[in-house]
Tab-separated table of C-alpha atoms and ligand atoms in Angstrom:
chain	number	residue	atom	x	y	z
A	1	MET	CA	-14.625	-37.638	-6.662
A	2	PRO	CA	-16.058	-34.645	-8.521
A	3	LEU	CA	-17.016	-31.908	-6.064
A	4	GLU	CA	-20.209	-29.999	-6.682
A	5	ASN	CA	-19.717	-27.402	-4.041
A	6	VAL	CA	-16.628	-26.405	-2.097
A	7	THR	CA	-17.093	-23.264	-0.059
A	8	SER	CA	-15.682	-21.317	2.830
A	9	ASN	CA	-17.183	-22.119	6.215
A	10	SER	CA	-17.312	-18.654	7.753
A	11	GLN	CA	-18.577	-20.046	11.077
A	12	ALA	CA	-15.144	-21.529	11.866
A	13	SER	CA	-13.786	-20.514	15.291
A	14	PRO	CA	-10.745	-18.188	15.511
A	15	LEU	CA	-7.391	-19.823	14.842
A	16	PHE	CA	-4.706	-20.098	17.572
A	17	ALA	CA	-7.148	-19.432	20.435
A	18	VAL	CA	-5.517	-19.373	23.907
A	19	PRO	CA	-6.834	-17.902	27.200
A	20	SER	CA	-4.878	-14.673	26.610
A	21	SER	CA	-6.020	-14.248	22.968
A	22	ALA	CA	-8.261	-11.204	23.481
A	23	ALA	CA	-5.677	-9.365	25.586
A	24	ASP	CA	-2.848	-10.306	23.193
A	25	ARG	CA	-4.882	-9.041	20.235
A	26	GLU	CA	-5.302	-5.676	21.994
A	27	ARG	CA	-1.567	-5.500	22.656
A	28	ILE	CA	-0.878	-6.329	18.988
A	29	ASP	CA	-3.293	-3.663	17.715
A	30	ALA	CA	-1.823	-1.006	20.017
A	31	ALA	CA	1.750	-1.883	18.983
A	32	MET	CA	0.784	-1.839	15.282
A	33	LEU	CA	-0.663	1.666	15.528
A	34	GLU	CA	2.289	2.889	17.587
A	35	ALA	CA	4.731	1.490	15.011
A	36	VAL	CA	3.435	3.666	12.158
A	37	VAL	CA	3.266	7.027	13.942
A	38	THR	CA	5.481	9.666	12.332
A	39	SER	CA	5.771	13.450	12.553
A	40	ASP	CA	4.009	13.656	9.172
A	41	ALA	CA	0.265	13.238	9.849
A	42	TYR	CA	-0.433	12.569	6.152
A	43	LEU	CA	1.986	9.613	6.047
A	44	THR	CA	0.715	8.307	9.403
A	45	GLU	CA	-2.842	8.329	8.041
A	46	ILE	CA	-1.888	6.450	4.870
A	47	ALA	CA	0.307	3.945	6.737
A	48	SER	CA	-2.398	3.190	9.315
A	49	HIS	CA	-5.236	2.916	6.754
A	50	LEU	CA	-5.383	-0.899	6.513
A	51	ILE	CA	-4.498	-1.378	10.203
A	52	VAL	CA	-7.607	0.558	11.192
A	53	ALA	CA	-9.631	-1.318	8.545
A	54	GLY	CA	-9.102	-4.670	10.313
A	55	GLY	CA	-7.379	-7.911	9.339
A	56	LYS	CA	-6.885	-11.135	11.256
A	57	ARG	CA	-3.335	-10.332	12.536
A	58	LEU	CA	-2.535	-14.040	12.184
A	59	ARG	CA	1.216	-13.549	11.973
A	60	PRO	CA	1.688	-11.711	15.308
A	61	VAL	CA	-0.927	-13.991	16.869
A	62	LEU	CA	1.255	-16.943	15.803
A	63	SER	CA	4.367	-15.272	17.279
A	64	THR	CA	2.659	-14.733	20.642
A	65	VAL	CA	1.272	-18.294	20.778
A	66	ALA	CA	4.630	-19.788	19.712
A	67	ALA	CA	6.304	-17.875	22.564
A	68	GLN	CA	3.776	-19.269	25.062
A	69	ILE	CA	4.264	-23.012	24.529
A	70	HIS	CA	5.983	-23.370	27.919
A	71	GLY	CA	3.068	-21.602	29.610
A	72	ALA	CA	4.684	-18.189	30.267
A	73	PRO	CA	2.896	-15.120	28.833
A	74	ALA	CA	4.212	-13.396	25.703
A	75	THR	CA	6.449	-10.419	26.557
A	76	ASP	CA	6.102	-6.982	24.955
A	77	ASP	CA	9.185	-7.784	22.861
A	78	VAL	CA	7.461	-10.909	21.508
A	79	VAL	CA	4.451	-8.773	20.573
A	80	ARG	CA	6.753	-6.287	18.820
A	81	GLY	CA	8.515	-9.145	17.005
A	82	GLY	CA	5.142	-10.394	15.733
A	83	VAL	CA	4.212	-6.849	14.766
A	84	SER	CA	7.371	-6.574	12.639
A	85	CYS	CA	6.039	-9.562	10.615
A	86	GLU	CA	2.577	-8.015	10.324
A	87	LEU	CA	4.096	-4.749	9.055
A	88	VAL	CA	5.942	-6.702	6.350
A	89	HIS	CA	2.653	-8.433	5.461
A	90	LEU	CA	0.928	-5.032	5.330
A	91	GLY	CA	3.670	-3.466	3.197
A	92	SER	CA	3.403	-6.384	0.778
A	93	LEU	CA	-0.387	-5.857	0.570
A	94	TYR	CA	0.110	-2.152	-0.247
A	95	HIS	CA	2.467	-3.097	-3.078
A	96	ASP	CA	0.334	-6.067	-4.201
A	97	ASP	CA	-2.746	-3.845	-4.511
A	98	VAL	CA	-0.785	-1.459	-6.744
A	99	MET	CA	0.328	-4.368	-8.945
A	100	ASP	CA	-3.211	-5.775	-9.139
A	101	GLU	CA	-4.825	-2.326	-9.473
A	102	ALA	CA	-7.155	-3.494	-6.670
A	103	ASP	CA	-9.927	-1.198	-5.448
A	104	THR	CA	-10.928	-2.752	-2.130
A	105	ARG	CA	-9.224	-4.631	0.691
A	106	ARG	CA	-10.495	-5.462	4.192
A	107	GLY	CA	-13.842	-3.953	3.172
A	108	VAL	CA	-12.436	-0.465	2.501
A	109	GLU	CA	-10.817	1.338	-0.418
A	110	THR	CA	-7.218	0.287	-1.065
A	111	VAL	CA	-4.497	2.863	-0.461
A	112	ASN	CA	-3.815	3.082	-4.200
A	113	ALA	CA	-7.517	3.690	-4.923
A	114	LYS	CA	-7.841	6.318	-2.181
A	115	TRP	CA	-4.534	8.204	-2.446
A	116	GLY	CA	-2.807	6.922	-5.615
A	117	ASN	CA	-0.085	4.461	-6.639
A	118	LEU	CA	2.861	6.648	-5.669
A	119	GLN	CA	1.518	7.141	-2.145
A	120	ALA	CA	0.797	3.390	-1.831
A	121	ILE	CA	4.305	2.417	-2.908
A	122	LEU	CA	5.954	4.924	-0.566
A	123	ALA	CA	3.731	4.025	2.379
A	124	GLY	CA	4.469	0.324	1.705
A	125	ASP	CA	8.200	1.155	1.810
A	126	PHE	CA	7.636	3.064	5.041
A	127	LEU	CA	5.936	0.012	6.614
A	128	LEU	CA	8.944	-2.127	5.669
A	129	ALA	CA	11.254	0.492	7.206
A	130	ARG	CA	9.315	0.451	10.484
A	131	ALA	CA	9.286	-3.369	10.468
A	132	SER	CA	13.070	-3.391	10.005
A	133	GLY	CA	13.588	-0.889	12.831
A	134	ILE	CA	11.603	-3.041	15.265
A	135	ALA	CA	13.432	-6.197	14.160
A	136	ALA	CA	16.813	-4.481	14.646
A	137	SER	CA	15.815	-3.518	18.206
A	138	LEU	CA	15.291	-7.230	18.930
A	139	GLY	CA	18.814	-8.267	17.899
A	140	THR	CA	20.805	-9.176	14.834
A	141	ASP	CA	19.234	-12.661	14.499
A	142	VAL	CA	15.740	-11.218	14.207
A	143	ALA	CA	16.905	-8.338	11.964
A	144	GLY	CA	18.695	-10.727	9.591
A	145	LEU	CA	15.752	-13.127	9.547
A	146	LEU	CA	13.264	-10.385	8.699
A	147	ALA	CA	15.517	-9.049	5.917
A	148	SER	CA	15.786	-12.561	4.424
A	149	THR	CA	12.022	-12.980	4.676
A	150	ILE	CA	11.322	-9.750	2.764
A	151	GLY	CA	13.593	-11.171	0.047
A	152	TRP	CA	11.678	-14.502	0.083
A	153	LEU	CA	8.384	-12.665	-0.406
A	154	CYS	CA	9.802	-10.889	-3.456
A	155	GLU	CA	11.202	-14.183	-4.829
A	156	GLY	CA	7.835	-15.904	-4.381
A	157	GLN	CA	5.981	-13.092	-6.069
A	158	ILE	CA	8.382	-12.921	-9.020
A	159	GLU	CA	8.134	-16.714	-9.462
A	160	GLU	CA	4.352	-16.288	-9.731
A	161	LEU	CA	4.705	-13.399	-12.210
A	162	ARG	CA	7.143	-15.334	-14.381
A	163	TYR	CA	4.553	-18.033	-15.094
A	164	THR	CA	1.349	-16.007	-15.492
A	165	TYR	CA	-0.824	-17.312	-18.339
A	166	ASP	CA	1.537	-20.306	-18.695
A	167	VAL	CA	-0.457	-23.566	-18.844
A	168	ALA	CA	2.847	-25.464	-18.615
A	169	ARG	CA	3.531	-24.003	-15.156
A	170	THR	CA	4.883	-26.816	-12.956
A	171	GLU	CA	3.787	-27.726	-9.437
A	172	GLU	CA	7.400	-27.128	-8.441
A	173	SER	CA	6.993	-23.489	-9.499
A	174	TYR	CA	3.703	-23.259	-7.598
A	175	TYR	CA	5.205	-24.635	-4.369
A	176	ALA	CA	8.297	-22.409	-4.638
A	177	SER	CA	6.100	-19.367	-5.165
A	178	ILE	CA	3.672	-19.946	-2.299
A	179	HIS	CA	6.495	-20.914	0.033
A	180	GLY	CA	8.172	-17.577	-0.687
A	181	LYS	CA	5.204	-15.237	-0.896
A	182	THR	CA	3.148	-16.634	2.013
A	183	ALA	CA	4.532	-19.579	4.003
A	184	SER	CA	7.941	-18.044	4.737
A	185	LEU	CA	6.382	-15.149	6.674
A	186	TYR	CA	4.436	-17.597	8.870
A	187	GLY	CA	7.668	-19.565	9.408
A	188	THR	CA	9.391	-16.342	10.402
A	189	ALA	CA	6.540	-15.232	12.703
A	190	ALA	CA	6.704	-18.548	14.584
A	191	ARG	CA	10.522	-18.467	14.660
A	192	ILE	CA	10.572	-14.927	16.044
A	193	GLY	CA	8.163	-16.074	18.771
A	194	GLY	CA	10.673	-18.811	19.598
A	195	ILE	CA	13.774	-16.603	19.446
A	196	VAL	CA	12.374	-13.661	21.413
A	197	GLY	CA	10.568	-16.075	23.776
A	198	ARG	CA	14.019	-17.590	24.488
A	199	HIS	CA	13.196	-21.169	23.561
A	200	ASP	CA	15.983	-23.674	22.880
A	201	LEU	CA	17.281	-24.145	19.341
A	202	ASP	CA	15.444	-27.445	18.690
A	203	THR	CA	12.162	-25.810	19.684
A	204	ILE	CA	12.904	-22.775	17.499
A	205	GLU	CA	13.550	-25.080	14.515
A	206	SER	CA	10.310	-27.008	15.162
A	207	LEU	CA	8.327	-23.770	15.471
A	208	THR	CA	9.772	-22.618	12.135
A	209	GLU	CA	8.772	-25.911	10.533
A	210	PHE	CA	5.298	-25.536	12.014
A	211	GLY	CA	4.929	-21.984	10.648
A	212	ASN	CA	6.150	-22.913	7.173
A	213	ALA	CA	3.775	-25.908	6.951
A	214	PHE	CA	0.863	-23.866	8.339
A	215	GLY	CA	1.608	-21.171	5.740
A	216	MET	CA	1.452	-23.743	2.926
A	217	VAL	CA	-1.976	-24.879	4.190
A	218	PHE	CA	-3.025	-21.215	4.384
A	219	GLN	CA	-2.141	-20.432	0.762
A	220	ILE	CA	-3.483	-23.705	-0.710
A	221	VAL	CA	-6.791	-23.115	1.126
A	222	ASP	CA	-6.830	-19.515	-0.168
A	223	ASP	CA	-6.246	-20.789	-3.718
A	224	ILE	CA	-8.959	-23.465	-3.445
A	225	LEU	CA	-11.477	-20.926	-2.136
A	226	ASP	CA	-10.628	-18.480	-4.922
A	227	ALA	CA	-11.541	-21.174	-7.448
A	228	THR	CA	-14.599	-22.571	-5.693
A	229	SER	CA	-16.397	-19.787	-3.788
A	230	THR	CA	-18.791	-17.106	-4.930
A	231	GLU	CA	-18.141	-13.370	-4.639
A	232	ALA	CA	-20.739	-13.208	-1.833
A	233	GLN	CA	-18.920	-15.920	0.145
A	234	LEU	CA	-15.446	-14.411	-0.344
A	235	GLY	CA	-16.375	-10.753	0.042
A	236	LYS	CA	-14.234	-10.061	-3.063
A	237	PRO	CA	-14.462	-11.130	-6.730
A	238	ALA	CA	-14.153	-14.933	-7.108
A	239	GLY	CA	-11.871	-16.539	-9.678
A	240	HIS	CA	-9.416	-13.644	-9.358
A	241	ASP	CA	-6.386	-15.915	-9.878
A	242	LEU	CA	-7.662	-17.282	-13.201
A	243	VAL	CA	-8.462	-13.775	-14.381
A	244	GLU	CA	-4.931	-12.649	-13.504
A	245	GLY	CA	-3.441	-15.707	-15.237
A	246	VAL	CA	-2.162	-17.175	-11.963
A	247	TYR	CA	-2.639	-20.940	-12.294
A	248	THR	CA	-2.789	-22.370	-8.776
A	249	LEU	CA	-2.836	-25.960	-7.510
A	250	PRO	CA	-6.518	-26.802	-8.273
A	251	VAL	CA	-6.023	-25.557	-11.837
A	252	LEU	CA	-2.661	-27.322	-12.314
A	253	ARG	CA	-4.137	-30.579	-10.967
A	254	THR	CA	-7.125	-30.267	-13.351
A	255	LEU	CA	-4.791	-29.591	-16.286
A	256	ALA	CA	-2.807	-32.713	-15.340
A	257	LEU	CA	-5.865	-35.015	-15.609
A	258	ASP	CA	-5.916	-37.473	-18.481
A	259	SER	CA	-9.347	-36.357	-19.621
A	260	SER	CA	-11.279	-34.200	-22.046
A	261	ALA	CA	-11.892	-31.758	-19.173
A	262	ALA	CA	-8.148	-31.095	-18.998
A	263	ASP	CA	-8.000	-30.506	-22.755
A	264	GLU	CA	-11.007	-28.196	-22.629
A	265	LEU	CA	-9.439	-26.181	-19.782
A	266	ARG	CA	-6.074	-25.975	-21.569
A	267	ASP	CA	-7.809	-24.613	-24.678
A	268	LEU	CA	-9.474	-21.889	-22.608
A	269	LEU	CA	-6.415	-20.783	-20.613
A	270	GLY	CA	-3.174	-19.149	-21.709
A	271	ALA	CA	-4.621	-15.666	-22.266
A	272	PRO	CA	-7.013	-13.252	-20.535
A	273	LEU	CA	-10.595	-14.604	-20.302
A	274	ASP	CA	-13.913	-12.937	-21.077
A	275	ALA	CA	-16.768	-13.456	-18.575
A	276	ALA	CA	-18.205	-16.527	-20.336
A	277	GLN	CA	-14.777	-18.181	-20.644
A	278	GLN	CA	-14.069	-17.463	-16.979
A	279	ASP	CA	-17.346	-19.117	-15.914
A	280	LYS	CA	-16.603	-22.131	-18.098
A	281	ALA	CA	-13.036	-22.500	-16.795
A	282	LEU	CA	-14.178	-22.218	-13.161
A	283	SER	CA	-16.935	-24.739	-13.736
A	284	ILE	CA	-14.435	-27.261	-15.176
A	285	VAL	CA	-12.121	-26.793	-12.164
A	286	ARG	CA	-15.025	-27.116	-9.716
A	287	SER	CA	-16.469	-30.283	-11.239
A	288	ASN	CA	-13.306	-32.366	-11.530
A	289	GLU	CA	-10.821	-34.066	-9.196
A	290	GLY	CA	-8.321	-31.184	-9.058
A	291	VAL	CA	-9.970	-29.622	-6.011
A	292	ALA	CA	-10.165	-32.860	-3.990
A	293	SER	CA	-6.566	-33.649	-4.831
A	294	SER	CA	-5.478	-30.129	-3.724
A	295	ILE	CA	-7.311	-30.662	-0.423
A	296	GLU	CA	-5.337	-33.911	0.029
A	297	THR	CA	-2.079	-32.019	-0.508
A	298	ALA	CA	-3.136	-29.354	1.977
A	299	ASN	CA	-3.849	-32.169	4.418
A	300	ASP	CA	-0.274	-33.462	4.013
A	301	TYR	CA	0.923	-30.034	5.185
A	302	VAL	CA	-1.561	-30.125	8.084
A	303	GLU	CA	0.049	-33.402	9.172
A	304	ARG	CA	3.541	-31.917	8.835
A	305	ALA	CA	2.569	-28.926	10.956
A	306	VAL	CA	1.013	-31.104	13.669
A	307	ALA	CA	4.057	-33.421	13.673
A	308	ALA	CA	6.322	-30.389	14.201
A	309	CYS	CA	4.626	-29.903	17.606
A	310	ASP	CA	5.550	-33.445	18.795
A	311	GLY	CA	8.217	-32.378	21.285
A	312	PHE	CA	6.295	-29.400	22.723
A	313	PRO	CA	4.993	-29.420	26.319
A	314	ASP	CA	1.322	-30.035	26.941
A	315	THR	CA	0.002	-26.464	27.309
A	316	PRO	CA	-2.940	-24.458	25.912
A	317	ALA	CA	-0.558	-22.784	23.421
A	318	THR	CA	0.647	-26.144	22.092
A	319	ALA	CA	-2.969	-27.316	21.785
A	320	ALA	CA	-3.768	-24.118	19.845
A	321	LEU	CA	-0.852	-24.749	17.461
A	322	ARG	CA	-1.892	-28.386	16.937
A	323	SER	CA	-5.514	-27.564	16.145
A	324	ALA	CA	-5.076	-24.485	13.890
A	325	PRO	CA	-3.900	-26.116	10.615
A	326	GLY	CA	-6.742	-28.680	10.602
A	327	ALA	CA	-9.299	-26.039	11.568
A	328	LEU	CA	-8.102	-23.862	8.697
A	329	LEU	CA	-8.433	-26.713	6.206
A	330	ALA	CA	-11.861	-27.583	7.630
A	331	SER	CA	-12.935	-24.040	6.707
A	332	VAL	CA	-13.086	-25.405	3.155
A	333	SER	CA	-16.341	-27.289	3.550
A	334	VAL	CA	-17.059	-29.849	0.899
A	335	SER	CA	-20.467	-31.116	-0.074
A	336	ALA	CA	-20.727	-33.646	-2.889
B	401	GRG	C1	7.145	-5.381	-0.350
B	401	GRG	C2	7.522	-7.262	1.335
B	401	GRG	C3	7.209	-6.816	-0.038
B	401	GRG	C4	6.984	-7.759	-0.970
B	401	GRG	C5	6.816	-7.480	-2.405
B	401	GRG	C6	3.913	-7.805	-3.394
B	401	GRG	C7	4.817	-8.852	-2.875
B	401	GRG	C8	6.281	-8.726	-3.095
B	401	GRG	C9	4.353	-9.882	-2.224
B	401	GRG	C10	2.882	-10.065	-1.981
B	401	GRG	C11	2.639	-11.408	-1.527
B	401	GRG	C12	1.180	-11.652	-1.244
B	401	GRG	C13	0.135	-10.638	-1.517
B	401	GRG	C14	0.872	-12.811	-0.716
B	401	GRG	C15	-0.507	-13.207	-0.369
B	401	GRG	C16	-0.597	-13.299	1.095
B	401	GRG	C17	-2.002	-13.496	1.533
B	401	GRG	C18	-2.652	-14.819	1.325
B	401	GRG	C19	-2.649	-12.484	2.089
B	401	GRG	C20	-3.930	-12.575	2.790
B	401	GRG	O1	-3.563	-12.644	4.146
B	401	GRG	P1	-4.607	-12.622	5.319
B	401	GRG	O2	-5.770	-13.521	4.976
B	401	GRG	O3	-5.130	-11.142	5.254
B	401	GRG	O4	-3.868	-12.896	6.583
B	401	GRG	P2	-5.561	-10.202	6.456
B	401	GRG	O5	-6.340	-9.099	5.782
B	401	GRG	O6	-6.393	-10.980	7.439
B	401	GRG	O7	-4.271	-9.720	7.037
């Protein structure tokens, strides 16, 4: 089914909503700001720049909801555990914006644009240091897990870099990359909620599986929207991945079609695109089956995430976990 219009539905309700969501979000924001305070006011300002600018805080939100599946509130240590994940996410954004030479993020100037690349790299390192300190205060399991996760992010990112502008990039490479760069941090956020929330080992494993599957949905949705939305809908330039030579699932699925559209796309890709070539490439991706087939794959991960919740007790937190992956995928609204 060719899709004429696949866009982001910005009206979607917040993900992982539980009765304590507003209060938990305040606790998360306060702990984030506290985590980056240092005796050097200049470094504190740079390190808190994107925290003040906003962001969804999905990773610590997931940790707090994962900890609450038996009905008990999330402790301050659970909040801090989630914050350690968000600081890793933030540090990776600082570094990513340097690599991409990005100018804006969360509606404000990036750290590299405002202060320079050297400051952005050092402040990103500082965020990782603060994340590691918090994780260490929560025990060796959490510290080791966070260290491994930082490594997985780097592995995922280098896998992506290795295949830029490569039209022969495999789906295996795509899955390995998005698992490392995005899904693993969601898996870790959910796992930390389980560990610090003192759940049993089976529950901790299921929460990890949930987080990993949710993270795969998250990145596939992000990649679909990058290919199908307009700049106005995204609030940032559309088609960024194609411009950077990052061939994501909708593009790989279009290239795999046995059709003249696939051949036409292959002829265009493989090198940086001018504006007309970019429009043409995006229009081929948008008008063929690659997008619908990527949505089907995202739906497989939605089902995996929901199935991971099978043994959880019937509480508002479990209901929030079960509904979030589908709600996220539904934010890609399709009109033929
Ligand atoms: C320094 C830890 C570290 C890693 C180095 C740069 C890098 C390797 C990894 C970057 C990986 C990356 C940018 C993944 C994309 C993740 C993603 C989809 C970010 C958007 O997340 P949202 O939507 O953003 O949660 P907000 O602004 O809401 O937090």
